[in-house]
């Protein structure tokens, strides 16, 4: 699980980018948690879209956790919510059908 915090903007995206690539380069399913995010703009959208593409290229699965209504609105307006449907909590992301089986968790 990669938890993003604070403001996700052009400056923070540069710092987050290598960590996101490291997480999405592994064979296991991935979860990105936006719950602690206070601000989210187009730089955050680019990070998520790139992560999704990297995960799909390796045949993996990416889950997005988000409950903030403003961030959810941005995801819906841009259409990213259709490509990467957000869930409300970590447990929901981890309990998704087939997700634990792919991670080897019981």
CSV table of C-alpha atoms in Angstrom, one decimal:
chain,number,residue,atom,x,y,z
A,1,UNK,CA,0.0,0.0,0.0
A,2,UNK,CA,1.4,3.4,-1.0
A,3,UNK,CA,-0.2,6.1,1.1
A,4,UNK,CA,0.0,9.6,-0.3
A,5,UNK,CA,-0.3,12.5,2.2
A,6,UNK,CA,-0.7,16.3,2.1
A,7,UNK,CA,-0.8,18.2,-1.1
A,8,UNK,CA,-0.4,16.4,-4.4
A,9,UNK,CA,0.7,19.1,-6.9
A,10,UNK,CA,3.4,19.7,-9.5
A,11,UNK,CA,6.2,20.0,-6.8
A,12,UNK,CA,5.2,17.0,-4.7
A,13,UNK,CA,4.6,14.9,-7.8
A,14,UNK,CA,8.3,15.1,-8.6
A,15,UNK,CA,9.1,13.6,-5.2
A,16,UNK,CA,6.4,11.0,-5.4
A,17,UNK,CA,7.1,9.8,-8.9
A,18,UNK,CA,10.1,7.5,-8.1
A,19,UNK,CA,8.2,6.0,-5.1
A,20,UNK,CA,5.1,5.4,-7.3
A,21,UNK,CA,7.3,3.8,-10.0
A,22,UNK,CA,9.0,1.5,-7.4
A,23,UNK,CA,5.6,0.3,-6.1
A,24,UNK,CA,4.0,-0.2,-9.5
A,25,UNK,CA,7.0,-2.0,-10.9
A,26,UNK,CA,6.5,-5.1,-8.7
A,27,UNK,CA,4.5,-8.2,-9.6
A,28,UNK,CA,2.1,-7.9,-6.7
A,29,UNK,CA,-1.2,-6.1,-6.8
A,30,UNK,CA,-1.0,-2.5,-5.6
A,31,UNK,CA,-3.1,-0.1,-3.5
A,32,UNK,CA,-2.8,3.7,-3.6
A,33,UNK,CA,-4.3,5.3,-0.6
A,34,UNK,CA,-5.4,9.0,-1.1
A,35,UNK,CA,-7.3,9.2,2.3
A,36,UNK,CA,-4.8,11.6,3.9
A,37,UNK,CA,-4.5,13.8,0.8
A,38,UNK,CA,-5.5,17.5,1.4
A,39,UNK,CA,-5.1,18.9,-2.1
A,40,UNK,CA,-5.0,17.1,-5.5
A,41,UNK,CA,-4.6,18.6,-8.9
A,42,UNK,CA,-3.7,17.5,-12.5
A,43,UNK,CA,-0.2,16.4,-11.3
A,44,UNK,CA,-1.9,13.8,-9.1
A,45,UNK,CA,-4.0,12.7,-12.0
A,46,UNK,CA,-0.9,12.2,-14.1
A,47,UNK,CA,0.7,10.1,-11.3
A,48,UNK,CA,-2.4,7.9,-11.0
A,49,UNK,CA,-2.8,7.4,-14.7
A,50,UNK,CA,0.9,6.5,-15.1
A,51,UNK,CA,0.7,4.1,-12.2
A,52,UNK,CA,-2.4,2.5,-13.7
A,53,UNK,CA,-0.7,2.1,-17.1
A,54,UNK,CA,2.4,0.6,-15.5
A,55,UNK,CA,0.4,-1.9,-13.5
A,56,UNK,CA,-1.7,-2.9,-16.5
A,57,UNK,CA,1.4,-3.3,-18.7
A,58,UNK,CA,2.7,-6.0,-16.3
A,59,UNK,CA,-0.7,-7.7,-16.0
A,60,UNK,CA,-1.2,-6.4,-12.4
A,61,UNK,CA,-4.1,-4.8,-10.6
A,62,UNK,CA,-4.2,-1.3,-9.0
A,63,UNK,CA,-6.8,-0.3,-6.3
A,64,UNK,CA,-7.4,3.3,-5.3
A,65,UNK,CA,-8.6,4.3,-1.9
A,66,UNK,CA,-10.3,7.7,-1.6
A,67,UNK,CA,-13.1,9.1,0.4
A,68,UNK,CA,-12.6,12.9,0.1
A,69,UNK,CA,-15.5,14.3,-1.9
A,70,UNK,CA,-13.4,17.0,-3.7
A,71,UNK,CA,-10.7,14.5,-4.8
A,72,UNK,CA,-13.5,12.1,-5.8
A,73,UNK,CA,-15.1,14.9,-7.8
A,74,UNK,CA,-11.9,15.5,-9.7
A,75,UNK,CA,-11.6,11.8,-10.5
A,76,UNK,CA,-15.2,11.7,-11.7
A,77,UNK,CA,-15.0,14.9,-13.8
A,78,UNK,CA,-11.8,13.7,-15.6
A,79,UNK,CA,-13.1,10.2,-16.2
A,80,UNK,CA,-10.2,8.6,-14.2
A,81,UNK,CA,-12.8,7.2,-11.7
A,82,UNK,CA,-14.1,5.0,-14.5
A,83,UNK,CA,-10.6,3.7,-15.3
A,84,UNK,CA,-9.6,3.4,-11.7
A,85,UNK,CA,-12.7,3.0,-9.5
A,86,UNK,CA,-12.0,4.3,-6.0
A,87,UNK,CA,-13.1,2.5,-2.9
A,88,UNK,CA,-13.7,4.1,0.5
A,89,UNK,CA,-11.2,2.2,2.6
A,90,UNK,CA,-8.1,0.0,2.7
A,91,UNK,CA,-10.1,-3.1,3.9
A,92,UNK,CA,-12.4,-2.8,0.9
A,93,UNK,CA,-9.5,-2.5,-1.4
A,94,UNK,CA,-7.7,-5.5,0.1
A,95,UNK,CA,-10.9,-7.6,0.3
A,96,UNK,CA,-11.8,-7.2,-3.4
A,97,UNK,CA,-12.4,-10.5,-5.2
A,98,UNK,CA,-9.2,-12.1,-6.3
A,99,UNK,CA,-7.0,-9.4,-4.7
A,100,UNK,CA,-5.8,-11.3,-1.6
A,101,UNK,CA,-5.3,-14.5,-3.7
A,102,UNK,CA,-3.0,-12.6,-6.0
A,103,UNK,CA,-0.9,-11.3,-3.1
A,104,UNK,CA,-0.8,-14.7,-1.5
A,105,UNK,CA,-2.5,-13.5,1.7
A,106,UNK,CA,-5.0,-15.8,3.4
